[in-house]
Amino acid sequence: RGNIVMPSSSAWNGALLGKYVLLFVVPFVGLMKLVSNLYIADAAPARGSRKKVVILGGGYAGTTVAKALDKKFDVTVVDRQNHMTQMLGILRAIADRKCAPLTLIPYDKLLQDGVVVQAEITAISETQVTISTTPSGKSRALPFDFLVVATGANWAFPGKPSSPDALEALGELEECGNDVAKSTSVAIIGGGAVGLELACEIKFHHPQKKVTLIHSGPQLVAPGLSDKFHTKLADKLQRLGVEVLLNERVQMPAELSGRRYYAGPRIAVRTESGKEVGADLVFRCTGTTAARSHLGFFESRGCLDQAGRIRVNEHLQVQGFSNIFAIGDCCNTPEQKLEFLAVKHSAVAAVNIAALGKGVAQPPKKYAPQKLASAVIPIGTKDGAGELQGMGLPAFLIVAVKSKDLFAARFWKAMGYPGVSSSSPDAAPLSAANRASAATAKAYALR
C-alpha cells in the first residue's frame, strides 16, 4: 500500500506539525481548558441556584458544551439515543467487526452534576422544551435559561446506525460486517467523505474483494480542495486497488429500495452513460439532510435557511434570541460540516453562555467560519490523504493522529472511559465479553 516517506527537512516538519496540531488536534484536546480559564473557572455556585441549560443533542458538539458547563450550570442533555455514536469510527467498524463496540459510547459518565435524558423532542418554546421520554412515552417539560440546539443532521446508513438503542445499533453494524465479509464485489454509490472512507476501509481490511466507488461529480470528497490533493488521493486509491468512476450518475438499483444497503445475489449497478458494475454488496452514500423535524418553532419565526439549518449570528446565537444557541451541523455557519468544527462551535457557545450567565450584557466570543475546505481521509490504518485549510498534510501525520485510532481513545476518555481504545476494544462495554453484563445494562440505561 506504499511506503510513508518522512520529510527530509526537520524544520519544515516541525513547522507543519505545529500548524496541524493547532488547527486540528487542539479543538479535540484543549478547547475546554481554554474555556475554563476564560469564564468557567470560578467557584461553582450552589446547585439550587444554578441557571438551567438544556442541550438538545448528545453528539460531538452537544457533549462537549455539556461537559464545559456541567460544574457551573444545571445541565440537561436530551438525545433520542441511549449512547453517543462515535461516527468517525463507524465505517471501520463495518469493515473490521471487532471495532463495532468502539463506536457506541454510553452517557453515564459524561457529566458529574448534570443529567442525560433519552427522549424525543415534541415542542420548543422561548422558555422550555417539551419531550417524550423513552421508553415510557411520558411527556415532560424542561424549562431553561439557556438552550443549545446541537441536533446535527440526518445520516443514513452506513454513515450512522438507525436504531437509538446501543445494542440494536451494534447488531446493525455486526450484520453489515458479516455481509461485507461474505461479499466478493462491493459497489459504493457516492464519493463524498463517507463513500470514500468506506471504500478505503473495506479494501484495506479485505484486499481480495473488488471495490468500486461511483461518483456523479468530477472530483471526490468536497469542493474547494486543491488539484494536488486530488492527484495524491487518486494515486493512493489506485495503489490500494479501489476502482473509481467519476462523472457517472447511477440509475439507483430497484434492489436498494427500502433497504439500508443491498446484500445478496450479484446485481448490475448501471450508470446513465451505460457503464455497468457487478456487485453482491451495494451501499448508497449520497449525503445528509438537515434534521428539521423538531424545528417547527424556529421555522415559524423565519430562523431556518433554505437548507433547513438554523440561522445564527457571529456569537452562534439563534437569530432573534439572546439565550438560544445552535451549534454543529444544524446551524448555518458558511463552512463545511465537520466534527472538529462542531467542537470549536461548542467552545464559543460555552464561553458565551458562561459570560451571559454571569450577567455580561454582550457575549464576548465570536466564531469565525472556516474559509477554506478541509479533508483528512484515513486510508486504512497505515495511510491517509489530507488537506487542512489549504495546507497539505503528509501521510505520516494523518496516520499518527487519525488513521490508527480514529480518535477512539480520545472520545472514550472524554466520555469517562479512559481505558477504551482501538488497541483495547475488549474494554468497551459492548465488547463480546461485556455486553451481557449488568454493568453494561446500567451504563446504557438513561433516565
Tab-separated table of C-alpha atoms in Angstrom, residues 11-437:
chain	number	residue	atom	x	y	z
A	11	ALA	CA	12.465	22.472	10.184
A	12	TRP	CA	9.623	22.101	7.672
A	13	ASN	CA	8.442	19.006	9.500
A	14	GLY	CA	8.291	20.814	12.821
A	15	ALA	CA	6.501	23.848	11.405
A	16	LEU	CA	3.871	21.719	9.687
A	17	LEU	CA	3.357	19.586	12.773
A	18	GLY	CA	2.812	22.724	14.828
A	19	LYS	CA	0.204	24.062	12.390
A	20	TYR	CA	-1.512	20.703	12.216
A	21	VAL	CA	-1.750	20.430	15.990
A	22	LEU	CA	-3.130	23.972	16.288
A	23	LEU	CA	-5.711	23.556	13.534
A	24	PHE	CA	-6.870	20.004	14.038
A	25	VAL	CA	-5.768	18.423	17.311
A	26	VAL	CA	-6.305	21.348	19.695
A	27	PRO	CA	-10.077	21.515	19.060
A	28	PHE	CA	-10.377	17.982	20.429
A	29	VAL	CA	-7.889	18.267	23.268
A	30	GLY	CA	-7.593	21.748	24.710
A	31	LEU	CA	-10.612	23.861	23.918
A	32	MET	CA	-12.473	23.133	27.122
A	33	LYS	CA	-9.398	24.003	29.180
A	34	LEU	CA	-9.221	27.320	27.351
A	35	VAL	CA	-12.917	27.889	28.020
A	36	SER	CA	-12.475	27.089	31.720
A	37	ASN	CA	-9.594	29.537	32.030
A	38	LEU	CA	-11.662	32.310	30.456
A	39	TYR	CA	-15.088	32.173	32.063
A	40	ILE	CA	-15.835	28.947	33.888
A	41	ALA	CA	-13.001	28.737	36.397
A	42	ASP	CA	-14.735	30.496	39.313
A	43	ALA	CA	-16.105	28.578	42.267
A	44	ALA	CA	-19.173	26.532	41.386
A	45	PRO	CA	-22.468	28.051	42.539
A	46	ALA	CA	-24.717	26.033	44.817
A	47	ARG	CA	-26.737	23.548	42.775
A	48	GLY	CA	-30.110	25.018	43.700
A	49	SER	CA	-29.076	28.462	42.455
A	50	ARG	CA	-27.650	27.418	39.111
A	51	LYS	CA	-29.175	28.613	35.871
A	52	LYS	CA	-30.683	25.879	33.711
A	53	VAL	CA	-29.073	24.875	30.405
A	54	VAL	CA	-30.888	22.409	28.152
A	55	ILE	CA	-28.818	20.884	25.352
A	56	LEU	CA	-30.622	19.137	22.509
A	57	GLY	CA	-28.334	16.508	21.001
A	58	GLY	CA	-25.613	14.370	22.515
A	59	GLY	CA	-23.149	14.202	19.624
A	60	TYR	CA	-19.718	15.779	19.384
A	61	ALA	CA	-20.989	19.354	19.804
A	62	GLY	CA	-23.619	18.686	22.465
A	63	THR	CA	-21.434	16.549	24.733
A	64	THR	CA	-18.536	18.996	24.532
A	65	VAL	CA	-20.576	22.043	25.563
A	66	ALA	CA	-22.357	19.993	28.247
A	67	LYS	CA	-19.071	18.922	29.803
A	68	ALA	CA	-17.773	22.502	29.733
A	69	LEU	CA	-20.821	23.894	31.570
A	70	ASP	CA	-21.516	20.986	33.913
A	71	LYS	CA	-19.926	22.415	37.073
A	72	LYS	CA	-21.478	25.895	36.838
A	73	PHE	CA	-24.967	25.280	35.449
A	74	ASP	CA	-27.861	22.889	35.897
A	75	VAL	CA	-27.273	20.958	32.659
A	76	THR	CA	-29.707	18.580	30.979
A	77	VAL	CA	-28.781	16.848	27.718
A	78	VAL	CA	-31.595	15.373	25.631
A	79	ASP	CA	-30.897	12.774	22.953
A	80	ARG	CA	-33.070	10.183	21.210
A	81	GLN	CA	-30.272	7.628	21.634
A	82	ASN	CA	-29.006	5.968	24.803
A	83	HIS	CA	-25.451	6.394	23.551
A	84	MET	CA	-23.166	8.743	21.666
A	85	THR	CA	-22.247	7.472	18.226
A	86	GLN	CA	-18.511	7.816	17.583
A	87	MET	CA	-19.204	8.477	13.920
A	88	LEU	CA	-15.580	8.759	12.874
A	89	GLY	CA	-15.239	5.045	13.604
A	90	ILE	CA	-18.433	3.705	12.001
A	91	LEU	CA	-17.012	2.905	8.569
A	92	ARG	CA	-14.068	0.995	10.022
A	93	ALA	CA	-16.480	-0.906	12.249
A	94	ILE	CA	-18.292	-2.097	9.121
A	95	ALA	CA	-15.065	-3.315	7.539
A	96	ASP	CA	-13.468	-4.628	10.743
A	97	ARG	CA	-16.147	-6.117	13.007
A	98	LYS	CA	-14.077	-6.076	16.186
A	99	CYS	CA	-14.190	-2.255	16.090
A	100	ALA	CA	-18.002	-2.030	16.243
A	101	PRO	CA	-18.238	-1.818	20.086
A	102	LEU	CA	-15.893	1.189	19.981
A	103	THR	CA	-18.483	3.326	18.188
A	104	LEU	CA	-21.314	3.289	20.754
A	105	ILE	CA	-20.340	5.188	23.912
A	106	PRO	CA	-22.657	5.320	26.962
A	107	TYR	CA	-23.549	8.670	28.504
A	108	ASP	CA	-23.462	7.512	32.121
A	109	LYS	CA	-20.050	9.039	32.913
A	110	LEU	CA	-20.291	12.174	30.776
A	111	LEU	CA	-21.471	14.575	33.492
A	112	GLN	CA	-20.763	14.806	37.202
A	113	ASP	CA	-23.663	17.095	38.146
A	114	GLY	CA	-25.936	17.222	35.107
A	115	VAL	CA	-28.129	14.535	33.554
A	116	VAL	CA	-28.667	12.942	30.144
A	117	VAL	CA	-32.234	12.051	29.209
A	118	GLN	CA	-33.227	9.710	26.382
A	119	ALA	CA	-36.265	11.297	24.748
A	120	GLU	CA	-37.867	12.640	21.598
A	121	ILE	CA	-38.330	16.404	21.286
A	122	THR	CA	-42.007	17.222	20.865
A	123	ALA	CA	-42.065	21.035	21.212
A	124	ILE	CA	-39.782	24.026	21.720
A	125	SER	CA	-40.761	27.467	23.010
A	126	GLU	CA	-38.947	30.600	24.207
A	127	THR	CA	-38.757	29.217	27.744
A	128	GLN	CA	-38.978	25.430	27.691
A	129	VAL	CA	-38.571	22.222	25.723
A	130	THR	CA	-41.222	19.515	25.868
A	131	ILE	CA	-40.013	15.945	25.468
A	132	SER	CA	-41.453	12.453	25.324
A	133	THR	CA	-39.203	10.187	27.358
A	134	THR	CA	-38.020	6.788	26.154
A	135	PRO	CA	-39.324	4.133	26.620
A	136	SER	CA	-42.225	5.338	28.806
A	137	GLY	CA	-43.561	7.924	26.357
A	138	LYS	CA	-44.355	10.303	29.211
A	139	SER	CA	-44.467	13.982	28.358
A	140	ARG	CA	-42.152	16.216	30.343
A	141	ALA	CA	-41.373	19.942	30.256
A	142	LEU	CA	-37.788	21.173	30.651
A	143	PRO	CA	-37.645	24.911	31.444
A	144	PHE	CA	-34.389	26.638	30.549
A	145	ASP	CA	-32.436	29.838	30.984
A	146	PHE	CA	-30.255	28.854	28.033
A	147	LEU	CA	-30.953	26.431	25.211
A	148	VAL	CA	-28.328	24.864	22.953
A	149	VAL	CA	-29.566	23.143	19.797
A	150	ALA	CA	-26.976	20.589	18.673
A	151	THR	CA	-29.163	18.063	16.888
A	152	GLY	CA	-26.851	17.520	13.931
A	153	ALA	CA	-28.007	16.199	10.568
A	154	ASN	CA	-29.948	13.202	9.295
A	155	TRP	CA	-27.476	10.465	8.425
A	156	ALA	CA	-28.435	7.342	6.523
A	157	PHE	CA	-26.674	4.035	6.999
A	158	PRO	CA	-23.739	3.362	6.591
A	159	GLY	CA	-22.952	6.825	7.955
A	160	LYS	CA	-24.805	6.020	11.162
A	161	PRO	CA	-26.896	3.120	12.529
A	162	SER	CA	-30.616	3.830	12.595
A	163	SER	CA	-31.546	2.405	15.991
A	164	PRO	CA	-31.458	4.678	19.081
A	165	ASP	CA	-30.654	1.632	21.231
A	166	ALA	CA	-26.966	0.784	21.535
A	167	LEU	CA	-27.383	-2.985	21.470
A	168	GLU	CA	-29.623	-2.818	18.405
A	169	ALA	CA	-27.232	-0.389	16.696
A	170	LEU	CA	-24.396	-2.820	17.420
A	171	GLY	CA	-26.475	-5.528	15.755
A	172	GLU	CA	-26.831	-3.363	12.637
A	173	LEU	CA	-23.073	-2.878	12.440
A	174	GLU	CA	-22.267	-6.535	13.039
A	175	GLU	CA	-24.844	-7.701	10.486
A	176	CYS	CA	-23.343	-5.358	7.914
A	177	GLY	CA	-19.839	-6.503	8.829
A	178	ASN	CA	-20.907	-10.092	8.215
A	179	ASP	CA	-22.290	-9.102	4.813
A	180	VAL	CA	-19.005	-7.385	3.958
A	181	ALA	CA	-17.076	-10.498	4.954
A	182	LYS	CA	-19.274	-12.703	2.733
A	183	SER	CA	-19.205	-10.425	-0.313
A	184	THR	CA	-16.872	-10.645	-3.295
A	185	SER	CA	-17.630	-7.401	-5.150
A	186	VAL	CA	-18.666	-4.126	-3.480
A	187	ALA	CA	-20.172	-1.097	-5.232
A	188	ILE	CA	-20.379	2.202	-3.364
A	189	ILE	CA	-22.577	4.952	-4.800
A	190	GLY	CA	-21.408	8.409	-3.776
A	191	GLY	CA	-17.843	9.662	-3.438
A	192	GLY	CA	-18.135	12.134	-0.607
A	193	ALA	CA	-16.178	11.556	2.591
A	194	VAL	CA	-18.414	8.675	3.755
A	195	GLY	CA	-18.349	6.760	0.478
A	196	LEU	CA	-14.629	7.323	0.029
A	197	GLU	CA	-13.687	6.230	3.555
A	198	LEU	CA	-15.949	3.188	3.330
A	199	ALA	CA	-14.269	2.127	0.082
A	200	CYS	CA	-10.821	2.563	1.647
A	201	GLU	CA	-11.702	0.671	4.824
A	202	ILE	CA	-13.249	-2.290	3.000
A	203	LYS	CA	-10.385	-2.588	0.519
A	204	PHE	CA	-7.744	-2.174	3.237
A	205	HIS	CA	-9.220	-4.839	5.519
A	206	HIS	CA	-10.371	-7.123	2.673
A	207	PRO	CA	-7.809	-6.673	-0.125
A	208	GLN	CA	-9.151	-9.671	-2.050
A	209	LYS	CA	-12.525	-8.003	-2.671
A	210	LYS	CA	-13.303	-5.883	-5.691
A	211	VAL	CA	-14.342	-2.384	-4.553
A	212	THR	CA	-15.789	0.172	-6.974
A	213	LEU	CA	-16.558	3.760	-5.979
A	214	ILE	CA	-19.011	5.571	-8.281
A	215	HIS	CA	-19.356	9.349	-8.052
A	216	SER	CA	-21.521	11.744	-10.040
A	217	GLY	CA	-19.055	14.653	-9.824
A	218	PRO	CA	-15.623	15.292	-11.346
A	219	GLN	CA	-13.780	15.033	-8.006
A	220	LEU	CA	-14.149	13.061	-4.779
A	221	VAL	CA	-14.778	14.337	-1.233
A	222	ALA	CA	-15.634	18.057	-1.156
A	223	PRO	CA	-15.409	21.053	-3.487
A	224	GLY	CA	-12.603	23.511	-2.915
A	225	LEU	CA	-9.754	21.057	-2.317
A	226	SER	CA	-6.599	21.524	-4.374
A	227	ASP	CA	-5.657	19.651	-7.536
A	228	LYS	CA	-2.554	18.448	-5.695
A	229	PHE	CA	-4.720	16.791	-3.042
A	230	HIS	CA	-6.875	15.081	-5.667
A	231	THR	CA	-3.807	13.851	-7.570
A	232	LYS	CA	-2.328	12.335	-4.414
A	233	LEU	CA	-5.645	10.812	-3.441
A	234	ALA	CA	-6.146	9.248	-6.879
A	235	ASP	CA	-2.678	7.724	-6.714
A	236	LYS	CA	-3.291	6.261	-3.265
A	237	LEU	CA	-6.634	4.790	-4.313
A	238	GLN	CA	-5.049	3.212	-7.376
A	239	ARG	CA	-2.298	1.640	-5.280
A	240	LEU	CA	-4.844	0.407	-2.767
A	241	GLY	CA	-6.851	-1.161	-5.575
A	242	VAL	CA	-10.100	0.841	-5.387
A	243	GLU	CA	-11.644	1.385	-8.810
A	244	VAL	CA	-13.067	4.910	-9.143
A	245	LEU	CA	-15.678	6.028	-11.684
A	246	LEU	CA	-16.124	9.820	-11.843
A	247	ASN	CA	-18.830	11.837	-13.616
A	248	GLU	CA	-21.099	8.804	-13.555
A	249	ARG	CA	-24.655	9.188	-12.271
A	250	VAL	CA	-26.156	5.880	-11.131
A	251	GLN	CA	-29.600	4.622	-12.041
A	252	MET	CA	-30.447	3.567	-8.500
A	253	PRO	CA	-30.982	-0.230	-8.412
A	254	ALA	CA	-34.503	-1.345	-7.512
A	255	GLU	CA	-32.906	-3.779	-5.063
A	256	LEU	CA	-31.880	-0.811	-2.875
A	257	SER	CA	-35.439	0.440	-2.471
A	258	GLY	CA	-36.461	0.422	1.184
A	259	ARG	CA	-33.145	-1.078	2.300
A	260	ARG	CA	-30.184	0.315	4.197
A	261	TYR	CA	-27.947	-1.421	1.656
A	262	TYR	CA	-28.163	-4.398	-0.686
A	263	ALA	CA	-26.516	-7.750	0.070
A	264	GLY	CA	-27.391	-10.839	-1.958
A	265	PRO	CA	-27.005	-12.376	-5.379
A	266	ARG	CA	-24.889	-10.386	-7.792
A	267	ILE	CA	-26.740	-7.478	-9.447
A	268	ALA	CA	-25.818	-4.909	-12.080
A	269	VAL	CA	-25.334	-1.304	-10.973
A	270	ARG	CA	-25.801	0.804	-14.110
A	271	THR	CA	-24.890	4.414	-14.784
A	272	GLU	CA	-26.748	6.798	-17.076
A	273	SER	CA	-23.842	6.675	-19.542
A	274	GLY	CA	-24.279	2.912	-19.913
A	275	LYS	CA	-21.468	1.627	-17.707
A	276	GLU	CA	-22.221	-1.422	-15.596
A	277	VAL	CA	-20.683	-2.634	-12.337
A	278	GLY	CA	-21.492	-6.092	-10.995
A	279	ALA	CA	-21.749	-6.344	-7.209
A	280	ASP	CA	-23.179	-8.554	-4.492
A	281	LEU	CA	-22.968	-5.736	-1.920
A	282	VAL	CA	-24.137	-2.191	-2.723
A	283	PHE	CA	-24.029	0.883	-0.480
A	284	ARG	CA	-25.696	4.235	-1.106
A	285	CYS	CA	-23.632	7.105	0.364
A	286	THR	CA	-25.300	10.176	-1.076
A	287	GLY	CA	-25.044	12.775	1.676
A	288	THR	CA	-27.002	14.139	4.617
A	289	THR	CA	-30.013	16.368	5.119
A	290	ALA	CA	-30.793	18.886	7.837
A	291	ALA	CA	-32.555	17.386	10.873
A	292	ARG	CA	-35.535	19.740	10.857
A	293	SER	CA	-38.480	17.608	12.026
A	294	HIS	CA	-38.333	19.111	15.548
A	295	LEU	CA	-37.504	22.676	14.457
A	296	GLY	CA	-41.016	23.967	13.728
A	297	PHE	CA	-40.647	26.645	16.417
A	298	PHE	CA	-37.658	28.133	14.607
A	299	GLU	CA	-39.159	27.670	11.153
A	300	SER	CA	-42.303	29.582	12.171
A	301	ARG	CA	-40.095	32.519	13.185
A	302	GLY	CA	-38.066	32.567	9.981
A	303	CYS	CA	-34.967	31.169	11.672
A	304	LEU	CA	-34.267	28.384	9.154
A	305	ASP	CA	-32.412	28.872	5.887
A	306	GLN	CA	-33.366	27.178	2.611
A	307	ALA	CA	-31.408	24.059	3.557
A	308	GLY	CA	-33.310	23.746	6.853
A	309	ARG	CA	-30.406	24.859	9.034
A	310	ILE	CA	-30.816	27.304	11.918
A	311	ARG	CA	-29.694	30.869	11.238
A	312	VAL	CA	-27.110	32.054	13.769
A	313	ASN	CA	-25.151	35.255	14.338
A	314	GLU	CA	-21.419	35.589	14.884
A	315	HIS	CA	-21.822	34.506	18.521
A	316	LEU	CA	-23.748	31.366	17.431
A	317	GLN	CA	-26.958	32.742	18.928
A	318	VAL	CA	-30.102	31.849	17.017
A	319	GLN	CA	-31.420	34.758	15.000
A	320	GLY	CA	-33.676	36.823	17.252
A	321	PHE	CA	-32.763	35.116	20.547
A	322	SER	CA	-30.078	36.053	23.060
A	323	ASN	CA	-30.349	32.870	25.162
A	324	ILE	CA	-30.700	30.211	22.439
A	325	PHE	CA	-27.655	28.893	20.587
A	326	ALA	CA	-27.280	26.489	17.660
A	327	ILE	CA	-24.027	24.638	17.020
A	328	GLY	CA	-22.654	21.865	14.837
A	329	ASP	CA	-24.285	20.539	11.699
A	330	CYS	CA	-27.705	22.045	12.465
A	331	CYS	CA	-26.569	25.685	12.247
A	332	ASN	CA	-25.962	27.693	9.087
A	333	THR	CA	-22.363	28.800	9.530
A	334	PRO	CA	-20.998	29.105	5.954
A	335	GLU	CA	-18.459	26.285	6.074
A	336	GLN	CA	-18.123	22.521	5.820
A	337	LYS	CA	-19.904	20.454	8.430
A	338	LEU	CA	-17.033	18.654	10.166
A	339	GLU	CA	-16.588	17.161	13.623
A	340	PHE	CA	-13.677	19.342	14.672
A	341	LEU	CA	-15.574	22.473	13.665
A	342	ALA	CA	-18.576	21.352	15.719
A	343	VAL	CA	-16.278	21.108	18.728
A	344	LYS	CA	-14.992	24.627	18.035
A	345	HIS	CA	-18.625	25.807	17.965
A	346	SER	CA	-19.037	24.240	21.398
A	347	ALA	CA	-16.186	26.259	22.861
A	348	VAL	CA	-17.636	29.518	21.558
A	349	ALA	CA	-21.124	28.704	22.848
A	350	ALA	CA	-19.777	27.632	26.253
A	351	VAL	CA	-17.806	30.852	26.704
A	352	ASN	CA	-20.777	32.983	25.700
A	353	ILE	CA	-23.295	31.143	27.893
A	354	ALA	CA	-20.916	31.317	30.866
A	355	ALA	CA	-20.496	35.062	30.370
A	356	LEU	CA	-24.209	35.745	29.881
A	357	GLY	CA	-24.954	33.616	32.929
A	358	LYS	CA	-22.745	35.925	34.999
A	359	GLY	CA	-24.648	38.988	33.791
A	360	VAL	CA	-22.379	40.167	30.968
A	361	ALA	CA	-24.504	42.240	28.589
A	362	GLN	CA	-22.990	41.024	25.318
A	363	PRO	CA	-21.458	37.617	24.553
A	364	PRO	CA	-17.687	38.088	24.295
A	365	LYS	CA	-16.733	35.322	21.896
A	366	LYS	CA	-17.207	35.420	18.126
A	367	TYR	CA	-16.974	32.458	15.788
A	368	ALA	CA	-15.005	32.813	12.561
A	369	PRO	CA	-16.172	30.229	9.982
A	370	GLN	CA	-13.519	28.194	8.235
A	371	LYS	CA	-12.998	29.752	4.807
A	372	LEU	CA	-11.024	27.010	3.064
A	373	ALA	CA	-12.049	23.400	2.509
A	374	SER	CA	-10.520	20.610	4.584
A	375	ALA	CA	-10.423	16.836	4.317
A	376	VAL	CA	-8.467	14.332	6.381
A	377	ILE	CA	-9.108	10.882	4.919
A	378	PRO	CA	-7.755	7.738	6.631
A	379	ILE	CA	-6.826	5.035	4.163
A	380	GLY	CA	-6.983	2.065	6.461
A	381	THR	CA	-4.692	2.256	9.485
A	382	LYS	CA	-1.432	2.814	7.620
A	383	ASP	CA	-2.017	5.638	5.154
A	384	GLY	CA	-4.049	8.770	4.611
A	385	ALA	CA	-4.620	11.809	2.422
A	386	GLY	CA	-5.344	15.250	3.738
A	387	GLU	CA	-5.564	18.980	3.254
A	388	LEU	CA	-6.389	21.364	6.065
A	389	GLN	CA	-7.472	24.896	5.175
A	390	GLY	CA	-5.247	24.925	2.098
A	391	MET	CA	-2.315	23.178	3.776
A	392	GLY	CA	-1.322	19.749	2.509
A	393	LEU	CA	-0.784	17.111	5.192
A	394	PRO	CA	1.755	14.304	4.933
A	395	ALA	CA	0.559	10.762	5.371
A	396	PHE	CA	2.678	10.060	8.454
A	397	LEU	CA	0.860	12.816	10.388
A	398	ILE	CA	-2.570	11.598	9.325
A	399	VAL	CA	-1.659	8.052	10.352
A	400	ALA	CA	-0.278	9.130	13.712
A	401	VAL	CA	-3.158	11.423	14.643
A	402	LYS	CA	-6.218	9.923	12.957
A	403	SER	CA	-5.860	6.767	10.850
A	404	LYS	CA	-4.560	4.466	13.589
A	405	ASP	CA	-7.274	5.103	16.154
A	406	LEU	CA	-9.895	7.420	14.573
A	407	PHE	CA	-9.866	9.318	17.881
A	408	ALA	CA	-11.473	6.399	19.712
A	409	ALA	CA	-9.276	6.708	22.817
A	410	ARG	CA	-9.807	10.465	22.967
A	411	PHE	CA	-13.590	10.332	22.782
A	412	TRP	CA	-13.939	7.405	25.198
A	413	LYS	CA	-11.719	9.244	27.684
A	414	ALA	CA	-13.765	12.437	27.291
A	415	MET	CA	-16.916	10.402	27.976
A	416	GLY	CA	-15.420	8.968	31.181
A	417	TYR	CA	-13.903	5.700	29.916
A	418	PRO	CA	-10.112	6.222	29.742
A	419	GLY	CA	-9.316	2.519	29.313
A	420	VAL	CA	-11.062	2.035	25.955
A	421	SER	CA	-9.261	2.440	22.622
A	422	SER	CA	-8.726	0.680	19.313
A	423	SER	CA	-5.836	-1.201	20.918
A	424	SER	CA	-8.118	-2.390	23.734
A	425	PRO	CA	-11.571	-2.910	22.173
A	426	ASP	CA	-12.419	-5.646	24.683
A	427	ALA	CA	-12.606	-2.937	27.372
A	428	ALA	CA	-15.657	-1.409	25.685
A	429	PRO	CA	-18.954	-2.116	27.473
A	430	LEU	CA	-20.425	-3.688	24.316
A	431	SER	CA	-17.500	-6.000	23.605
A	432	ALA	CA	-18.403	-9.674	23.371
A	433	ALA	CA	-17.060	-10.235	26.877
A	434	ASN	CA	-19.033	-7.369	28.462
A	435	ARG	CA	-22.266	-6.805	26.564
A	436	ALA	CA	-24.396	-9.198	28.649
A	437	SER	CA	-23.187	-7.837	31.995
